[in-house]
mmCIF file with all atom_site columns, C-alpha atoms in Angstrom:
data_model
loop_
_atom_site.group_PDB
_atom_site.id
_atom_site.type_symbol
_atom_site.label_atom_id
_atom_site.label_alt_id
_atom_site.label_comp_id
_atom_site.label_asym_id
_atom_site.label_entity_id
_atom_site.label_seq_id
_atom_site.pdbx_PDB_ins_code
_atom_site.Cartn_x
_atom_site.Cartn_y
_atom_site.Cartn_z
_atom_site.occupancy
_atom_site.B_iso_or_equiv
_atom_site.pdbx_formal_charge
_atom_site.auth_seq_id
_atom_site.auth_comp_id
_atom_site.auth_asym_id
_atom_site.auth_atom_id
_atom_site.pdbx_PDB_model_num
ATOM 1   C CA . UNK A 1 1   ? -7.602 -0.626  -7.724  1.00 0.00 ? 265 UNK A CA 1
ATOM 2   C CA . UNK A 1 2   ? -5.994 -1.584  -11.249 1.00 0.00 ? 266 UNK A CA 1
ATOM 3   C CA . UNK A 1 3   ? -4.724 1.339   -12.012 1.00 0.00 ? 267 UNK A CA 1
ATOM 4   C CA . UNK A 1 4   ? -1.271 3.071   -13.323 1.00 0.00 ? 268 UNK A CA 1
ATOM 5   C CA . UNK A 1 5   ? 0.750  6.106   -12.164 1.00 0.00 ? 269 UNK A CA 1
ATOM 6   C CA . UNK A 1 6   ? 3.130  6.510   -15.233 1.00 0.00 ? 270 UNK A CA 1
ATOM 7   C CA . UNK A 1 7   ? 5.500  8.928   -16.508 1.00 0.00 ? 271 UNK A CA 1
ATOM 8   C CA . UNK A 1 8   ? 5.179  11.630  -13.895 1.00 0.00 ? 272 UNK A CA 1
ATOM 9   C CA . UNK A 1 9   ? 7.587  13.754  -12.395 1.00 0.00 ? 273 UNK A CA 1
ATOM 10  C CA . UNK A 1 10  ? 7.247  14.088  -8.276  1.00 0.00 ? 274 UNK A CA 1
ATOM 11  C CA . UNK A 1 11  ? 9.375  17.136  -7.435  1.00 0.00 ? 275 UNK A CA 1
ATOM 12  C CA . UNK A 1 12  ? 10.090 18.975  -4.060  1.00 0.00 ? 276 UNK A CA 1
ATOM 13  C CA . UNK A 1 13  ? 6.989  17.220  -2.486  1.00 0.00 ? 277 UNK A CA 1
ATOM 14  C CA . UNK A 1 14  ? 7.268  17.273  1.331   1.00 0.00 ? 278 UNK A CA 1
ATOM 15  C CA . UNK A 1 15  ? 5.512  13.777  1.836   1.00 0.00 ? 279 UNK A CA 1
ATOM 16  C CA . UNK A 1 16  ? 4.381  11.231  0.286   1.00 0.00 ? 280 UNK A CA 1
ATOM 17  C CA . UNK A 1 17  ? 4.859  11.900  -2.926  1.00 0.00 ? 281 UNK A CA 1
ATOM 18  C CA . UNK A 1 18  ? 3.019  8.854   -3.642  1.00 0.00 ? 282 UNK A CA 1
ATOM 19  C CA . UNK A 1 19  ? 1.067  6.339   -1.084  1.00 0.00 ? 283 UNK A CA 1
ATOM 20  C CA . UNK A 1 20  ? -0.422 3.167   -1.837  1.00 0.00 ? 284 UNK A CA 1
ATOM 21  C CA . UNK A 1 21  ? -2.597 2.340   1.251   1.00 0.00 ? 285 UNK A CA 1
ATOM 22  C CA . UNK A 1 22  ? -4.041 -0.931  2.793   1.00 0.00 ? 286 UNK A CA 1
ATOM 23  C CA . UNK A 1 23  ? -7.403 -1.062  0.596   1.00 0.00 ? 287 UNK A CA 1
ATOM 24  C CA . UNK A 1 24  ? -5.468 -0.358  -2.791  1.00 0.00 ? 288 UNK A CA 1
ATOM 25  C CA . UNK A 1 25  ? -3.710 -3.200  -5.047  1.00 0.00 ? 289 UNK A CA 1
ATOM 26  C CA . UNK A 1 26  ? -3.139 -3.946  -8.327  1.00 0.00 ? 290 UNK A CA 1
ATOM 27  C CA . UNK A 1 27  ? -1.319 -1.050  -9.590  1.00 0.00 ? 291 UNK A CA 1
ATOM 28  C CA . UNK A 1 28  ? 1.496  -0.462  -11.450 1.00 0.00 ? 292 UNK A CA 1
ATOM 29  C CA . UNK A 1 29  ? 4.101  2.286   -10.950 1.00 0.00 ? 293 UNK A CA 1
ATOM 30  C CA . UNK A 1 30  ? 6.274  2.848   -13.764 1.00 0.00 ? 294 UNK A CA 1
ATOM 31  C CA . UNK A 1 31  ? 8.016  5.570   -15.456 1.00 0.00 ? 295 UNK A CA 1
ATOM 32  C CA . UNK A 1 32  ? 8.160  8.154   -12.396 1.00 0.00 ? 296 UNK A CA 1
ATOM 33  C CA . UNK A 1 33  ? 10.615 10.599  -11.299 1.00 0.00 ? 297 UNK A CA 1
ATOM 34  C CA . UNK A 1 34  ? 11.033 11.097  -7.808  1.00 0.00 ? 298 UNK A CA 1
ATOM 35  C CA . UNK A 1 35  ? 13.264 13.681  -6.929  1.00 0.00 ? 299 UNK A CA 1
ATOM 36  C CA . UNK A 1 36  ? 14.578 17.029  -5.399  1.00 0.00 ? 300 UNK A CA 1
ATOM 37  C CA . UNK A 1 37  ? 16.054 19.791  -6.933  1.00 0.00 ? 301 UNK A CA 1
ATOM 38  C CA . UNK A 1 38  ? 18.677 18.917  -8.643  1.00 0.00 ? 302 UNK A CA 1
ATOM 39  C CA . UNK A 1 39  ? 19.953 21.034  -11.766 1.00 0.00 ? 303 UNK A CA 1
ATOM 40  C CA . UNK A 1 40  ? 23.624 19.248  -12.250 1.00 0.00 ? 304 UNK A CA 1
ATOM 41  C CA . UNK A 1 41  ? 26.923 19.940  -11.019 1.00 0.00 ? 305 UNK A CA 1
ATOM 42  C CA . UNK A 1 42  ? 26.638 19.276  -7.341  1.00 0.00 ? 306 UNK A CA 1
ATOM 43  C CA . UNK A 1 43  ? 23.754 21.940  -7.229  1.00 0.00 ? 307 UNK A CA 1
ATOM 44  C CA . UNK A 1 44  ? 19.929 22.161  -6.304  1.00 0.00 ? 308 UNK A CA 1
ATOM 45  C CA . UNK A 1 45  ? 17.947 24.745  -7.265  1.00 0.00 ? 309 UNK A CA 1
ATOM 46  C CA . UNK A 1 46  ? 16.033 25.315  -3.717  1.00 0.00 ? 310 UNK A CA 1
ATOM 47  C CA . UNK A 1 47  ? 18.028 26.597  -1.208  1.00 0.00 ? 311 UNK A CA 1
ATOM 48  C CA . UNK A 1 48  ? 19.805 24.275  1.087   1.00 0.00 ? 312 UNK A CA 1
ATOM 49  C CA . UNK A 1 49  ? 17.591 24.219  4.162   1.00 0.00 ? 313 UNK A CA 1
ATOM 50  C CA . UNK A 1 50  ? 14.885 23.370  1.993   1.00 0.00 ? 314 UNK A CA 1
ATOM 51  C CA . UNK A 1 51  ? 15.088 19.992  0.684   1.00 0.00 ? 315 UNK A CA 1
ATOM 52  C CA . UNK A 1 52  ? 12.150 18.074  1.305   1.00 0.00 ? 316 UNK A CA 1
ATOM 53  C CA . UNK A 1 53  ? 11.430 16.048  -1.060  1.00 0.00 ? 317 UNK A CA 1
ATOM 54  C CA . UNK A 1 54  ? 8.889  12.598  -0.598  1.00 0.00 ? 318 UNK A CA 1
ATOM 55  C CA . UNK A 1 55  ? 8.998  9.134   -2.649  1.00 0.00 ? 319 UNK A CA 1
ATOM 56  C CA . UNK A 1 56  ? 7.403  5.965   -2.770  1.00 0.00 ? 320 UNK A CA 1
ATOM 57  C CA . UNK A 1 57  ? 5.239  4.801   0.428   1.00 0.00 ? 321 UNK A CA 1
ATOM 58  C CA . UNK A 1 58  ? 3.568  1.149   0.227   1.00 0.00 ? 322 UNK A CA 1
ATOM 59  C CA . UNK A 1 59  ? 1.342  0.696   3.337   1.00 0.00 ? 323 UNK A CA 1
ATOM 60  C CA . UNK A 1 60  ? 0.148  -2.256  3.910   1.00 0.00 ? 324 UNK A CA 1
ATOM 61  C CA . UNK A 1 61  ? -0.592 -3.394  0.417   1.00 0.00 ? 325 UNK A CA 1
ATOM 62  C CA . UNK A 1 62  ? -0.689 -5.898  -2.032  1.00 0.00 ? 326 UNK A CA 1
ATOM 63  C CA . UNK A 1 63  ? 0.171  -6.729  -5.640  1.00 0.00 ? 327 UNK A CA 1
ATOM 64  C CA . UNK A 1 64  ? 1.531  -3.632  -6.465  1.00 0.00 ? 328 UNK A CA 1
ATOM 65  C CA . UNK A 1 65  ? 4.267  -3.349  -9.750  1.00 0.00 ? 329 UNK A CA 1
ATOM 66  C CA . UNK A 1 66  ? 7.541  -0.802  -9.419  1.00 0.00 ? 330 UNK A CA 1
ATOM 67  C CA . UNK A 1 67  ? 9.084  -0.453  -12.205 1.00 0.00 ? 331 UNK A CA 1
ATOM 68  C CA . UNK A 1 68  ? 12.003 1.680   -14.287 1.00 0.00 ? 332 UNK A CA 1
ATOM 69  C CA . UNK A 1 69  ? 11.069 4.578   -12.141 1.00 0.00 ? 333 UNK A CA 1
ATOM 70  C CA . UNK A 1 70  ? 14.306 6.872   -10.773 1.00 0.00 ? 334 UNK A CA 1
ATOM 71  C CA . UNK A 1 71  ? 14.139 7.892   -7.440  1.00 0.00 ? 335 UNK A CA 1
ATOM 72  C CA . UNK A 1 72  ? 17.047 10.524  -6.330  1.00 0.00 ? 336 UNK A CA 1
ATOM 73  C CA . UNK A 1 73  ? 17.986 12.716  -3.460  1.00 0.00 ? 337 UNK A CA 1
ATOM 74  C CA . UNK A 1 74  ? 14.638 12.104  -2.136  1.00 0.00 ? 338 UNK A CA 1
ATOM 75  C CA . UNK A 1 75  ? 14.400 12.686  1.595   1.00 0.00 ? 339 UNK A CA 1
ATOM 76  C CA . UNK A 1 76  ? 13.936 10.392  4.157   1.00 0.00 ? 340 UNK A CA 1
ATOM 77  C CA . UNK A 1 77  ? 13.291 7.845   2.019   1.00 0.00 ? 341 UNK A CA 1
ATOM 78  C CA . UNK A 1 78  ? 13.197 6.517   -1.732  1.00 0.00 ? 342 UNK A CA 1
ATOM 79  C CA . UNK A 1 79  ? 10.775 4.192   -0.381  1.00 0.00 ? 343 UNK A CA 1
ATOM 80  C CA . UNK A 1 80  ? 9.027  3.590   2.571   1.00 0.00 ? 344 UNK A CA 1
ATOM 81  C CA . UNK A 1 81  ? 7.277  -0.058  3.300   1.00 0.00 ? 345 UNK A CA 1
ATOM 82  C CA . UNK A 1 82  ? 5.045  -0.151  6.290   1.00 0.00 ? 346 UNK A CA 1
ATOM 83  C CA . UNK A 1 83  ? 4.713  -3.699  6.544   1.00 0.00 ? 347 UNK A CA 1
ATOM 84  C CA . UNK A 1 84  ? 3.072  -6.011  6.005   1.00 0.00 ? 348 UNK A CA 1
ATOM 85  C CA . UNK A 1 85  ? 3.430  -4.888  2.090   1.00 0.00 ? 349 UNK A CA 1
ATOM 86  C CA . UNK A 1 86  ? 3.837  -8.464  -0.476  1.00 0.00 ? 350 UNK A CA 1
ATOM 87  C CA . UNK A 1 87  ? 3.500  -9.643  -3.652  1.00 0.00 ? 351 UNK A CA 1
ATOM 88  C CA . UNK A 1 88  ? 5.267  -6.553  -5.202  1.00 0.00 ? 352 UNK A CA 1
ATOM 89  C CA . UNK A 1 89  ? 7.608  -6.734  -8.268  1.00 0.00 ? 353 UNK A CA 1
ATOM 90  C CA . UNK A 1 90  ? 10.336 -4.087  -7.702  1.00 0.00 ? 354 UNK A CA 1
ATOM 91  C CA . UNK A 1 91  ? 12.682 -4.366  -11.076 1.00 0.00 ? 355 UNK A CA 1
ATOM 92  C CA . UNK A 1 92  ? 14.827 -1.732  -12.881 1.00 0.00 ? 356 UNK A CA 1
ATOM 93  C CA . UNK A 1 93  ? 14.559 1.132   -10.854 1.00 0.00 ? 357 UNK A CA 1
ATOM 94  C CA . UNK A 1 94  ? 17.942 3.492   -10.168 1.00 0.00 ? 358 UNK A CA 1
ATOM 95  C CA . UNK A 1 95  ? 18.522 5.073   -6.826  1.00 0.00 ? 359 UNK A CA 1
ATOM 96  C CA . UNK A 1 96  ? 20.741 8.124   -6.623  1.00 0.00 ? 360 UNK A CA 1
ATOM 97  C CA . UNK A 1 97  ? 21.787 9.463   -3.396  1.00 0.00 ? 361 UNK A CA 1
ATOM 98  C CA . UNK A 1 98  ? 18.293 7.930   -0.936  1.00 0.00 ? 362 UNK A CA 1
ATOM 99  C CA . UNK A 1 99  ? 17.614 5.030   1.482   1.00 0.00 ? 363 UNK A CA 1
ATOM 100 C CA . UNK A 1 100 ? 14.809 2.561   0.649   1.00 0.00 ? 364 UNK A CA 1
ATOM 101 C CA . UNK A 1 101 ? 13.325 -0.009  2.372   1.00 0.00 ? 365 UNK A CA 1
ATOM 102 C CA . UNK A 1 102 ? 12.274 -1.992  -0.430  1.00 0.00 ? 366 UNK A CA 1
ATOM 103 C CA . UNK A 1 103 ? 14.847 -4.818  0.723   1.00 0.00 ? 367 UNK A CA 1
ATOM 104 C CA . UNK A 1 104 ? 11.816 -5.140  3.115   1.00 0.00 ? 368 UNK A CA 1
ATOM 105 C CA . UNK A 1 105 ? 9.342  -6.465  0.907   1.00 0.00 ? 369 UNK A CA 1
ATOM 106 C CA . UNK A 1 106 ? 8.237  -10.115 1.421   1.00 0.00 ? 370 UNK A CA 1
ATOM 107 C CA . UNK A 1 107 ? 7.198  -12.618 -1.068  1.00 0.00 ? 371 UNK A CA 1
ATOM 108 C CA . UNK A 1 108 ? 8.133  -9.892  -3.397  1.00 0.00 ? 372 UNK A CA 1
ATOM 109 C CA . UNK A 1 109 ? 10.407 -10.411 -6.791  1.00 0.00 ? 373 UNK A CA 1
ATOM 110 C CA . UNK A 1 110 ? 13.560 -7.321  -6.226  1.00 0.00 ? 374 UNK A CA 1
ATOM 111 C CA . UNK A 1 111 ? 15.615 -7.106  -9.275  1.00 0.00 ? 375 UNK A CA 1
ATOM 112 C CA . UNK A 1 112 ? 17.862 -5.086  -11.342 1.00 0.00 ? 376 UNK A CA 1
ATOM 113 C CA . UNK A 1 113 ? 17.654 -2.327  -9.031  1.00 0.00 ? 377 UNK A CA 1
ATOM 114 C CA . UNK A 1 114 ? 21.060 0.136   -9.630  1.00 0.00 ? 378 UNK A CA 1
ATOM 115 C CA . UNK A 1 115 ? 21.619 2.255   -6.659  1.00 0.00 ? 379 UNK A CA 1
ATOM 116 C CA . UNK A 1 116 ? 24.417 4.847   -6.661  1.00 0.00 ? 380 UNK A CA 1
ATOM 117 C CA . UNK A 1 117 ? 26.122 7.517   -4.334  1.00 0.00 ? 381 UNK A CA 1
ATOM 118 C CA . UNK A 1 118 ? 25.308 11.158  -5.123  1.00 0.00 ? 382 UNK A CA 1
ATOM 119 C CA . UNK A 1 119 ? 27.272 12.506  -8.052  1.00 0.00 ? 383 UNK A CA 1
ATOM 120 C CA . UNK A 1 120 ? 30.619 14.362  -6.770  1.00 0.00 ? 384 UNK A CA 1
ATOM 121 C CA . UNK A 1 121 ? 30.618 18.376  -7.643  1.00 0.00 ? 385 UNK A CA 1
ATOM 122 C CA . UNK A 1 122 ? 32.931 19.280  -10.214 1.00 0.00 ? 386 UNK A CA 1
ATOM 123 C CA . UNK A 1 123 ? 34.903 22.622  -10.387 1.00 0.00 ? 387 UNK A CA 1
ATOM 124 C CA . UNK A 1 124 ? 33.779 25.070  -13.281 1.00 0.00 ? 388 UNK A CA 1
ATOM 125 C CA . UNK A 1 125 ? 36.098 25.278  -15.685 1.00 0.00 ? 389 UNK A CA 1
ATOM 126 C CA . UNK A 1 126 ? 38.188 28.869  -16.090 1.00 0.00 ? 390 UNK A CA 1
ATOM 127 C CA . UNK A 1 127 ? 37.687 31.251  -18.764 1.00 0.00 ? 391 UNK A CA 1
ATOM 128 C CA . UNK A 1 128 ? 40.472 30.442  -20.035 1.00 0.00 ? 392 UNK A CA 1
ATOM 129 C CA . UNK A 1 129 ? 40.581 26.614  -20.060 1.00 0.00 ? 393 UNK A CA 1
ATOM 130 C CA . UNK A 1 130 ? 37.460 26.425  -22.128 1.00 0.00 ? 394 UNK A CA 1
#
């Protein structure tokens, strides 16, 4: 209880990258990366058939605080709620390329939350066009 998870980077984890369970509250996430593999351009660096890669699961919890944390291409879910989860603040987080169920959280604050499709792969430039 009362704690932070700040400023770390969950990569390529196959699930739940991180849970906050029934007895835990008070927390505040902020800061995080959740993602896959991603190195630019369309491309992962894993191969293609293995892409796991966990986010956010709130389980049954309570006062919890999500924010400016970027979740992408994470797999099945950016975030998970098993309900009933409440009194979260979920504010200025970007989602790349996931589903998340934070739309699910009751007598919760959800703002400012930027979610966008998966960046399109652009053709390498020639030799010659550089």
């Amino acid at each position: 209880h009362g704690c932070a998870v700040s400023a770390n980077t969950f990569t390529l984890l196959a699930a739940d990258a991180l849970k906050i369970g029934p007895k835990s509250g008070r927390i505040t996430v902020t800061g995080n990366n959740f993602s896959n593999s991603y190195i630019g351009n369309g491309q992962v660096k894993r191969r293609t058939n293995d892409l796991k890669a966990a986010g956010l699961t709130l389980d049954k919890t309570r006062g919890v605080t999500v924010s400016g944390n970027l979740f992408s291409s994470v797999r099945p879910k950016a975030v998970e709620v098993i309900e009933p989860t409440t009194h979260v603040i979920f504010g200025n987080n970007l989602l790349i390329d996931v589903e998340s169920d934070h739309e699910k959280l009751t007598e919760s604050i959800i703002k400012n939350t930027l979610i966008a499709p998966a960046e399109s792969v652009k053709p390498e430039a020639k030799p010659s066009e550089k």
